[in-house]
Short mmCIF file of C-alpha atoms and ligand atoms in Angstrom, two decimals:
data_model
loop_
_atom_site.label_atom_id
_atom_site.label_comp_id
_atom_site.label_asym_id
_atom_site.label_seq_id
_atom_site.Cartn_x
_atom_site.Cartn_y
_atom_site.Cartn_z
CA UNK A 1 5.29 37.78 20.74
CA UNK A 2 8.58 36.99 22.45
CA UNK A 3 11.43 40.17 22.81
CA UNK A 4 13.77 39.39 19.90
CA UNK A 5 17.06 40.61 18.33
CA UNK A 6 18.17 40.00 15.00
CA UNK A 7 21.43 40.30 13.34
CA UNK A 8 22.80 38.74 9.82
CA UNK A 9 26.15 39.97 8.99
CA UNK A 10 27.05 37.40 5.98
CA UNK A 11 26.71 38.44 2.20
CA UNK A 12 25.32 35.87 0.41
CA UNK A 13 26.09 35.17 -3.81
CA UNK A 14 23.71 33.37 -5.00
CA UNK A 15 22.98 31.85 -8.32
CA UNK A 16 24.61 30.41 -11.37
CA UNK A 17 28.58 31.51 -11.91
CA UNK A 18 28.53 33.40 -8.81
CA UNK A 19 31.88 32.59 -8.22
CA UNK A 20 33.26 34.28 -10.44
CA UNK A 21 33.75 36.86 -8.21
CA UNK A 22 35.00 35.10 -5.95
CA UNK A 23 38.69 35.99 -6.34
CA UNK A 24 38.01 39.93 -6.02
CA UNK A 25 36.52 39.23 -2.56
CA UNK A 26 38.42 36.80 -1.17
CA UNK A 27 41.61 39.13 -1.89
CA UNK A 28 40.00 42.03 0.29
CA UNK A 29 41.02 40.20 3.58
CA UNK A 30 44.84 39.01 2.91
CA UNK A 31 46.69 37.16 0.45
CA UNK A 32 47.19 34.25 2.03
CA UNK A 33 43.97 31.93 1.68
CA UNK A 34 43.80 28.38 3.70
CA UNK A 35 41.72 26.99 1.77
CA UNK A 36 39.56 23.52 3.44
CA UNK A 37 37.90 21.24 2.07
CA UNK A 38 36.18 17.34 2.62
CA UNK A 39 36.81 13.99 1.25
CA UNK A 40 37.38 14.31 -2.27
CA UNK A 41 34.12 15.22 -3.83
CA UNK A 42 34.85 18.64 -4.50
CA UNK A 43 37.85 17.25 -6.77
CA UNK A 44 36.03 14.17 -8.40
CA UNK A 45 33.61 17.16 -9.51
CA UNK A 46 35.52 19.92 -10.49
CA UNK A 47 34.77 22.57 -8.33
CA UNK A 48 38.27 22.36 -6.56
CA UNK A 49 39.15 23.31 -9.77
CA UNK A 50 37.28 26.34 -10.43
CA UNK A 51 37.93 27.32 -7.13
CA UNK A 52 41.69 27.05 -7.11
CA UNK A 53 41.65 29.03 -10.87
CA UNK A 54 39.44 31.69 -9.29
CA UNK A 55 41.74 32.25 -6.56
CA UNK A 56 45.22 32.27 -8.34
CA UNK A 57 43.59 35.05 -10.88
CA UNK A 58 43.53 37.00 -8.08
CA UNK A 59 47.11 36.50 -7.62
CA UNK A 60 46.65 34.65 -4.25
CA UNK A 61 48.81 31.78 -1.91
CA UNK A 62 47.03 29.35 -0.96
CA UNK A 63 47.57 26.36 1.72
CA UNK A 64 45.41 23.91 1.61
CA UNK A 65 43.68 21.37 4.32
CA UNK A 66 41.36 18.62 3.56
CA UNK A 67 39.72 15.26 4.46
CA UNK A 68 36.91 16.82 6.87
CA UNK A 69 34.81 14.38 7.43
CA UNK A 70 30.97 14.44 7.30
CA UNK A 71 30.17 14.63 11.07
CA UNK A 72 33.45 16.62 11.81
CA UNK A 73 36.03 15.97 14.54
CA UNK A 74 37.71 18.12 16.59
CA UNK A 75 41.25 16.27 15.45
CA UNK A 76 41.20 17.67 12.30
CA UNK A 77 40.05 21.49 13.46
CA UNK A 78 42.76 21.06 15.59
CA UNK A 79 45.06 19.99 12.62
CA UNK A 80 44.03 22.88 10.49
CA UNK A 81 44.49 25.57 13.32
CA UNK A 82 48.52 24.20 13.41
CA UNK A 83 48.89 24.14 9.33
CA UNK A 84 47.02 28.08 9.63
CA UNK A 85 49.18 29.24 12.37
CA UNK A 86 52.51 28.06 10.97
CA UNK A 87 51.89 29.39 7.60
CA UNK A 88 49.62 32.77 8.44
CA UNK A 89 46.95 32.71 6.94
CA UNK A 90 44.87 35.89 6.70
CA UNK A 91 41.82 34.33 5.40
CA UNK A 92 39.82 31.24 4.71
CA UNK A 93 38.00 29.45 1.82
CA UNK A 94 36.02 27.01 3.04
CA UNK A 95 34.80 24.60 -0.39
CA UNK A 96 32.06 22.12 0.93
CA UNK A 97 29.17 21.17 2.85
CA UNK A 98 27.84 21.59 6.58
CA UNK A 99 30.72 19.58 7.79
CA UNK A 100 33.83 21.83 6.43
CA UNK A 101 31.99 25.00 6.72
CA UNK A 102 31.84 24.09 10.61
CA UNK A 103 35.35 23.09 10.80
CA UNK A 104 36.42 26.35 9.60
CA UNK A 105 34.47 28.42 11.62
CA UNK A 106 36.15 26.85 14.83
CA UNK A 107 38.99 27.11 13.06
CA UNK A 108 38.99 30.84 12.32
CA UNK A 109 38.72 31.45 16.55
CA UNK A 110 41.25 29.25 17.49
CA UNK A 111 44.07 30.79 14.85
CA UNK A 112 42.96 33.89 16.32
CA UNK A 113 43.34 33.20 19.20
CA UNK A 114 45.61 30.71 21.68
CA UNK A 115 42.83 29.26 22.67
CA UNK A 116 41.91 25.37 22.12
CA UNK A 117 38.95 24.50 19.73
CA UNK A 118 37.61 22.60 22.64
CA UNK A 119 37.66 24.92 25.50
CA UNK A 120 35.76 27.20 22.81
CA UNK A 121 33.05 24.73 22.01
CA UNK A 122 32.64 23.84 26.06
CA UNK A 123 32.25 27.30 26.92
CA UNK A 124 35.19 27.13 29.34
CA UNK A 125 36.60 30.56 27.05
CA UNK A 126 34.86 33.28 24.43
CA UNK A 127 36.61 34.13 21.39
CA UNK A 128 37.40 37.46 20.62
CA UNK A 129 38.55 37.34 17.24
CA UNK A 130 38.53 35.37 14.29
CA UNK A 131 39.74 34.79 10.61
CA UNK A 132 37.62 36.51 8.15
CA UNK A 133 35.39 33.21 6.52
CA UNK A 134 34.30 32.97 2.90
CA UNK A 135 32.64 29.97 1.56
CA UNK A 136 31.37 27.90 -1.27
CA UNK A 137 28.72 25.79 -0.02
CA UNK A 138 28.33 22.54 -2.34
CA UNK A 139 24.88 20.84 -0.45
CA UNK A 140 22.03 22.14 0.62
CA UNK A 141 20.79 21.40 4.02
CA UNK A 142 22.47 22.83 7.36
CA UNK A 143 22.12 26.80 6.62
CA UNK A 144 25.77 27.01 8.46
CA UNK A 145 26.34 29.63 4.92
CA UNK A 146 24.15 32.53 6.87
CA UNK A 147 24.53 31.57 10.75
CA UNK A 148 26.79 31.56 13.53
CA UNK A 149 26.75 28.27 14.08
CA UNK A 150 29.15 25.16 14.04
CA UNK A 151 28.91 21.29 15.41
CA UNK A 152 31.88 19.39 15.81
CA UNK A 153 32.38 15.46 17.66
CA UNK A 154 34.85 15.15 19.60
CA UNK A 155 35.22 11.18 20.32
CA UNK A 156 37.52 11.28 23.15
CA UNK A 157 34.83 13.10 25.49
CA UNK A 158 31.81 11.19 23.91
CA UNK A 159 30.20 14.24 22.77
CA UNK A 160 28.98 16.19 19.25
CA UNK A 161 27.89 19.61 20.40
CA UNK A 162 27.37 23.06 18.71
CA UNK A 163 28.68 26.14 19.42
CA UNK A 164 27.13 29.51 18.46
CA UNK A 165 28.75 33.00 18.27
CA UNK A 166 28.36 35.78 16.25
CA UNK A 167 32.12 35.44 15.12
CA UNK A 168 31.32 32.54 13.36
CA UNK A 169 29.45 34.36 10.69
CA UNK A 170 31.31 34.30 7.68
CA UNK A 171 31.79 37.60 5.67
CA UNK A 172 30.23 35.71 2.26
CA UNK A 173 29.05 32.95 1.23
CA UNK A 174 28.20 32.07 -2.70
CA UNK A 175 26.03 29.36 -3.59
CA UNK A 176 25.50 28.38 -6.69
CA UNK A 177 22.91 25.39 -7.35
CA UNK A 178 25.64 24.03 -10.10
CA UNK A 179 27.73 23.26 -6.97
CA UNK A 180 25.16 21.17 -6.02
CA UNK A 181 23.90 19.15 -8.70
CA UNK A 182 26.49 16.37 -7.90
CA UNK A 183 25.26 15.83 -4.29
CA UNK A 184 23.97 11.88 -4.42
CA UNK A 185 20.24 11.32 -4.01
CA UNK A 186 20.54 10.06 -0.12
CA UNK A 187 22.28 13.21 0.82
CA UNK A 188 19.83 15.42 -0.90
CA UNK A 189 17.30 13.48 0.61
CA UNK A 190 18.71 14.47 4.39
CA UNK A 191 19.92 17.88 2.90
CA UNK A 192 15.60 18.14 2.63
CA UNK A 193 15.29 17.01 6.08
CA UNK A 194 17.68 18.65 7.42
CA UNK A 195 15.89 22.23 6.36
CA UNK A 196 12.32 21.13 7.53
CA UNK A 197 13.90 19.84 10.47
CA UNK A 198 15.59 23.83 11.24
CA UNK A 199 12.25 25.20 10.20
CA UNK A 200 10.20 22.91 12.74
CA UNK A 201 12.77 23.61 15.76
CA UNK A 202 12.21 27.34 14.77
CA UNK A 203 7.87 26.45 15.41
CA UNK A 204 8.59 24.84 18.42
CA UNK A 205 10.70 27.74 20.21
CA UNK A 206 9.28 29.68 22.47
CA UNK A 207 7.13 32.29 20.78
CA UNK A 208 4.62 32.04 18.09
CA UNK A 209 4.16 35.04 16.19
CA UNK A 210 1.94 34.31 13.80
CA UNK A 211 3.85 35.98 10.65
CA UNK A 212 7.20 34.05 11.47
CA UNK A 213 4.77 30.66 11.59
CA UNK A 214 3.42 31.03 7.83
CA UNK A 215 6.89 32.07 7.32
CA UNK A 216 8.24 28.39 9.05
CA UNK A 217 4.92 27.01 6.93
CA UNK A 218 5.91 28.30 3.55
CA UNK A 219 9.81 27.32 4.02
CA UNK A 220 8.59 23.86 4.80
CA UNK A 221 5.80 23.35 2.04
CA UNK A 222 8.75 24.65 -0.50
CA UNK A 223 10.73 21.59 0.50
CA UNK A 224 7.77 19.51 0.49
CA UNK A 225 6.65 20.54 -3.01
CA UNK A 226 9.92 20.82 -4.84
CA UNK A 227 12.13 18.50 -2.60
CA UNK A 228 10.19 15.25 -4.32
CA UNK A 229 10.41 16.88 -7.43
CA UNK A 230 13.97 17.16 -7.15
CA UNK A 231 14.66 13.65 -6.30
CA UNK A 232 13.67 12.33 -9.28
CA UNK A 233 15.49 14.95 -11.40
CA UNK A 234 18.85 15.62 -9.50
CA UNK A 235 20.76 17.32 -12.42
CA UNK A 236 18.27 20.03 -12.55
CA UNK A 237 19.25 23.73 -12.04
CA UNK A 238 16.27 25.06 -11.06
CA UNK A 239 15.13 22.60 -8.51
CA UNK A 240 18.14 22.57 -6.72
CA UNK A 241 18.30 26.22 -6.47
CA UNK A 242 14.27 26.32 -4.97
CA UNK A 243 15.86 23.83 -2.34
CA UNK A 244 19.30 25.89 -1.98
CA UNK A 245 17.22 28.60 -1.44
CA UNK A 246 14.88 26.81 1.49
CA UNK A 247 17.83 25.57 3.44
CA UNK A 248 19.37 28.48 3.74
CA UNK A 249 16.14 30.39 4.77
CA UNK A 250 15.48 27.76 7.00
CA UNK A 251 18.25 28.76 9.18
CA UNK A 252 19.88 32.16 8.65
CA UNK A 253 17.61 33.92 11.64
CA UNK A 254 13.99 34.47 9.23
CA UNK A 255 12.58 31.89 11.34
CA UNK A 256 13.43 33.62 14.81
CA UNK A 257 11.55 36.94 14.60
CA UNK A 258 9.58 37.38 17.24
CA UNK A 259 10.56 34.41 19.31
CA UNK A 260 13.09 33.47 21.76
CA UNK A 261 15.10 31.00 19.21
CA UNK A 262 14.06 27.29 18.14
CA UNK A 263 13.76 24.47 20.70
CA UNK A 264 17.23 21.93 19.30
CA UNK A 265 15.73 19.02 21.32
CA UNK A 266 14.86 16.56 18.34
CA UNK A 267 18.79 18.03 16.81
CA UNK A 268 20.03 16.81 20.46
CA UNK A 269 18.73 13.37 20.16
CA UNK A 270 20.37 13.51 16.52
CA UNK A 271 23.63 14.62 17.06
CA UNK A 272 23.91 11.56 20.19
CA UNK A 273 22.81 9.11 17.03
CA UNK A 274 25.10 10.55 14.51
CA UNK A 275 28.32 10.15 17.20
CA UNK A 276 27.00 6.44 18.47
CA UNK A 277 26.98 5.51 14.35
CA UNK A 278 28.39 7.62 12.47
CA UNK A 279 24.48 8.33 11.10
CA UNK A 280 24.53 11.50 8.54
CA UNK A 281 22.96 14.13 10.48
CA UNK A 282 19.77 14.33 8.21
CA UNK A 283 18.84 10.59 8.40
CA UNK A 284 19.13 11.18 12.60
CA UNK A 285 16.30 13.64 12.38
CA UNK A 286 13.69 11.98 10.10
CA UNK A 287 13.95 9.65 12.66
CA UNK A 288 13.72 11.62 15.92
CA UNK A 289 11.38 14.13 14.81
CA UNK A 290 8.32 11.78 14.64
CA UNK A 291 9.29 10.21 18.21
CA UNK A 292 9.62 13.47 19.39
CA UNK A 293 6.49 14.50 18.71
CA UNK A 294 4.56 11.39 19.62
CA UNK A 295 6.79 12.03 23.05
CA UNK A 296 4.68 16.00 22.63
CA UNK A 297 1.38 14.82 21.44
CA UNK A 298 -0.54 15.15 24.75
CA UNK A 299 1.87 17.98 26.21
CA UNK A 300 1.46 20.17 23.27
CA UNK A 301 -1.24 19.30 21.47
CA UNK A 302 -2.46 22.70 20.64
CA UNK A 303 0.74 23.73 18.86
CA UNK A 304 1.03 20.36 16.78
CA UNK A 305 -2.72 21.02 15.79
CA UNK A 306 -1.41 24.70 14.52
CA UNK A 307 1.41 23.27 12.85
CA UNK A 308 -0.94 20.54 11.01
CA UNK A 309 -3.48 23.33 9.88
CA UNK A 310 -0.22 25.15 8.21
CA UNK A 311 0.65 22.02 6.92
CA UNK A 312 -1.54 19.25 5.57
CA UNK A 313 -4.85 21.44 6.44
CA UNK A 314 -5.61 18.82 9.27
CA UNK A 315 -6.81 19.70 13.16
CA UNK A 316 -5.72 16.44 14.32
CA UNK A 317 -2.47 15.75 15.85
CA UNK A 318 -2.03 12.16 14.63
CA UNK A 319 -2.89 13.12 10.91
CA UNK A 320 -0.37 15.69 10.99
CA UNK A 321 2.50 12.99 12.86
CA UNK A 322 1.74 10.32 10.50
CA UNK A 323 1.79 12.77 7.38
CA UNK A 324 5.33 14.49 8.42
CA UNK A 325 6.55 10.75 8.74
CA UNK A 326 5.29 9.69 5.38
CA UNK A 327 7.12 12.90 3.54
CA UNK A 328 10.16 11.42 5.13
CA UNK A 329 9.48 8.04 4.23
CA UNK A 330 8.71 9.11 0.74
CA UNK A 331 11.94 10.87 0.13
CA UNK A 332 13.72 7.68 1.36
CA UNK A 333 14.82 9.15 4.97
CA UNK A 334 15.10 6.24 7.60
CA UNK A 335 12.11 7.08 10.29
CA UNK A 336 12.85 4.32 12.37
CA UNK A 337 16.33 2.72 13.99
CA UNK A 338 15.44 -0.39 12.51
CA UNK A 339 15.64 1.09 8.69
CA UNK A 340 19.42 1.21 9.55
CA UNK A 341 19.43 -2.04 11.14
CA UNK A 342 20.02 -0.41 14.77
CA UNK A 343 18.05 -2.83 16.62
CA UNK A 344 17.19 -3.93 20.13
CA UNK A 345 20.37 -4.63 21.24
CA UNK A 346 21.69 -1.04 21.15
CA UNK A 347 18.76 0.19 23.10
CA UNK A 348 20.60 0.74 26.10
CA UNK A 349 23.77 2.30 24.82
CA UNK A 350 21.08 5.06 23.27
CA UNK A 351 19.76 5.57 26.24
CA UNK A 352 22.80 6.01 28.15
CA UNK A 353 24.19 8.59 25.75
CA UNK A 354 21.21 10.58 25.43
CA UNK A 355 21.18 10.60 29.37
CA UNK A 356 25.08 11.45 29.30
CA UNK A 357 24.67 14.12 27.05
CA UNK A 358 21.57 15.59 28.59
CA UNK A 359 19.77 15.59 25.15
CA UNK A 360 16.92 18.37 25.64
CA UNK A 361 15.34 21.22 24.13
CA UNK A 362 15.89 24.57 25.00
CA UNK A 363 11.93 25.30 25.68
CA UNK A 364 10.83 21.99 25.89
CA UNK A 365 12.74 20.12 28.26
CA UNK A 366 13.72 16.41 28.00
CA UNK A 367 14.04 14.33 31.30
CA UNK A 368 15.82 10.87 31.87
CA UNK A 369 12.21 9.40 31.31
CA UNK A 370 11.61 11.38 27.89
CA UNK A 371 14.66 9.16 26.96
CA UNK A 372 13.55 5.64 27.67
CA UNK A 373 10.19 6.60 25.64
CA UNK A 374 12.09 8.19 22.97
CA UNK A 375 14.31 5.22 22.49
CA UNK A 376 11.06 3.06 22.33
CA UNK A 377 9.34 5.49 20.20
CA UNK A 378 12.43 5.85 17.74
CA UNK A 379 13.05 1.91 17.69
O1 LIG B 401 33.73 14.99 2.10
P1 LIG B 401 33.31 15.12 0.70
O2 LIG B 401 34.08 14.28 -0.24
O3 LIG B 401 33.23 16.55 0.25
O4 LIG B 401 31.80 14.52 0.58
C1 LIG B 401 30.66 15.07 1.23
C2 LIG B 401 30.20 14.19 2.39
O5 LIG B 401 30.53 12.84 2.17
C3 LIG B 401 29.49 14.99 0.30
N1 LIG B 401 29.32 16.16 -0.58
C4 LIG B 401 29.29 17.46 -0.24
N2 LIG B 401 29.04 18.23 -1.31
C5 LIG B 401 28.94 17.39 -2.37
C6 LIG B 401 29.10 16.07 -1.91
N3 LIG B 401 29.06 15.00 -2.73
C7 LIG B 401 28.84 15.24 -4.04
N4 LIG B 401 28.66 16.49 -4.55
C8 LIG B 401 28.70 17.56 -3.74
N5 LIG B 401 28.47 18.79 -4.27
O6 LIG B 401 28.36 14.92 1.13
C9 LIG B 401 28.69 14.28 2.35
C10 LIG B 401 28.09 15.03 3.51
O7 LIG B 401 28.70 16.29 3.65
P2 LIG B 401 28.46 17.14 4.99
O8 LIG B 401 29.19 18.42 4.86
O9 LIG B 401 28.76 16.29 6.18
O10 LIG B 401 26.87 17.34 4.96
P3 LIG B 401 25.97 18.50 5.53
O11 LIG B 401 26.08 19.71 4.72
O12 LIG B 401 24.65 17.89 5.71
O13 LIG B 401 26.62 18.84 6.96
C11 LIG B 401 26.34 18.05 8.08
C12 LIG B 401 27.01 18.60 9.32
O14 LIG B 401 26.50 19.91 9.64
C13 LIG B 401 26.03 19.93 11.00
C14 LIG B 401 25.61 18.49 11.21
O15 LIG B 401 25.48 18.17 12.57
C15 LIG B 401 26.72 17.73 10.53
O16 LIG B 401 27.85 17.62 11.37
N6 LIG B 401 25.00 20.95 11.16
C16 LIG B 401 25.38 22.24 11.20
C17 LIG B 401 24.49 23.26 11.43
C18 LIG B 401 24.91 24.67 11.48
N7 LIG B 401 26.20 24.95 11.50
O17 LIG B 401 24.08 25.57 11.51
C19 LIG B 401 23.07 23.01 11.69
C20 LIG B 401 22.63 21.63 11.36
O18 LIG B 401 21.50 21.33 12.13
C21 LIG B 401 23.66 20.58 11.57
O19 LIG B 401 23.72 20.19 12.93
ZN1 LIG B 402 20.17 20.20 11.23
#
């Protein structure tokens, strides 16, 4: 067992009209909410609506920013941080998925600060302070509700990177399944990728305590019991709470004990496919994650054996890369460039952005030549 230290500041709401507290808490940081928010959905829906009701009950002001996009750019955190400075803002509401509940975290250090978002993500400053962070999460995949992490593209540099501090945890987060039950069948689908793909970087850190494995093991068979299940019955309460509940497990730190964090490699190959086209980030993984570990088969064969027997009850390493691939096949993720007609003739401007960005794991490293096979494998 690896040295380990674990810390989880955010309260988490969770279950069905949790927000109906959600005046009473936001109002214990300020009065002045900016609230963000993504394309529309949350309107077309109704939660804006809820949300907004919630938040004038408690007698606050609220300025608003939206149109985050999914796979978030830096333009608009850099938007938001002007429209929060100007009007001073004391807290935020962030209403929305992975993407907006990343923008706001970035944008939370940089009104506290004078700092740009980008010299934060680059590591080039550290943030001190931030803007207290309350969220309503409306899809279930990233975890970014219970972590201190964000990942924001910024196209002028070529890059999609994530930055971690323990400022970006937000004080609460409520998550109620009903949020949820609009969120389209292909975006559930990577919302159940996503999780399994959190849980599997978690197994293939450095570390393997044998409690926070079964733990991995049991997050993942979750998904891959109800995650079917919940595909073919998307307005379901209870089924989209059993997968709320995974993706947030999946990533909040439960998966860390005892090791020295995940590895990120097969997220590193993702994030270069999500900024070449715009892929959402779930669909990226179901692809890399069997290349990856075709790449791993005869490096690691001993831990891909483990991860099979806490699987699919199999010892060999094939079995268990073909059956992770035909989970993500069955829930209609793309497990191959070609199932979203990348072909051939973008091999080489994959390779040179996975070389440009240095795509690697944190334990197991990825070399210029990992790439090439990677491409092949993933093609
Ligand atoms: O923009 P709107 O109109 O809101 O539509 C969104 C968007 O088009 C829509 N949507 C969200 N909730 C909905 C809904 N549609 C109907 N009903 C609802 N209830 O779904 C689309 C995708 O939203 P997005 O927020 O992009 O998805 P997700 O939650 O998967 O977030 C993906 C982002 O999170 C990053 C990814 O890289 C990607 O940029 N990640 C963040 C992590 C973290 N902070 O810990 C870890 C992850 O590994 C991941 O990297
Ligand atoms: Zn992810």
């Amino acid at each position: 067992m690896e040295n380990f230290t674990a810390y989880n500041p955010t309260r988490l709401h969770f279950g069905k009209n949790v927000t109906d507290e959600l005046g009473d808490v936001v109002k214990r940081y300020g009065k002045h909410v900016l609230l963000i928010y993504g394309q529309g959905s949350v309107k077309k829906y109704g939660y804006y609506d809820k949300i907004v009701n919630q938040l004038k009950k408690a007698g606050l002001k609220i300025t608003e920013y939206s149109g985050i996009k999914p796979n978030p750019i830096l333009e608009d955190v850099e938007k938001a941080v002007v429209l929060g400075k100007q009007n001073k803002i004391d807290v935020m509401l962030a209403l929305g998925g992975g993407s907006v509940i990343d923008s706001a975290k970035i944008i939370g250090l940089c009104i506290a600060s004078d700092t740009r978002a980008w010299d934060f993500m680059k590591w080039r400053a550290r943030p001190k302070a931030s803007i207290p962070l309350v969220n309503v999460l409306t899809l279930a995949a990233t975890g970014t509700e219970m972590n201190g992490a964000a990942v924001i593209q910024n196209p002028e540099t070529g890059e999609k990177i994530g930055f971690v501090d323990e400022l970006n945890f937000p004080k609460h987060s409520f998550l109620d399944p009903q949020f949820t039950i609009s969120v389209p069948f292909d975006y559930t689908a990577y919302g159940i990728v996503d999780l399994i793909a959190h849980a599997l970087e978690a197994f293939f850190g450095k570390g393997e305590p044998s409690i926070t494995d079964r733990i991995i093991f049991s997050i993942i068979k979750d998904a891959f019991y109800w995650g079917p299940k919940l595909l073919q019955d998307l307005q379901n309460y209870d089924l989209r709470a059993s997968i709320m509940l995974d993706a947030t497990l999946a990533l909040n730190g439960l998966t860390y004990y005892g090791k020295q964090g995940g590895d990120w490699g097969v997220h590193a190959i993702g994030h270069q496919l999500s900024f070449l086209y715009d892929t959402p980030h779930g669909a990226t993984l179901s692809i890399a994650y069997p290349a990856w570990l075709k790449l791993q088969k005869n490096r690691i064969p001993d831990r891909i054996k483990a991860l099979g027997r806490g699987l699919f009850d199999t010892d060999s390493v094939d079995e268990t890369i073909s059956l992770l691939s035909a989970f993500f096949t069955k829930v209609k993720s793309p497990v191959n460039l070609s199932d979203l007609d990348i072909g051939l003739q973008h091999k080489s401007e994959i390779l040179e952005q996975l070389n440009k960005s240095r795509a690697s794991g944190l334990h197991h490293v990825l070399s210029k030549e990992d790439h090439l096979k990677l491409v092949d494998l993933m093609m």
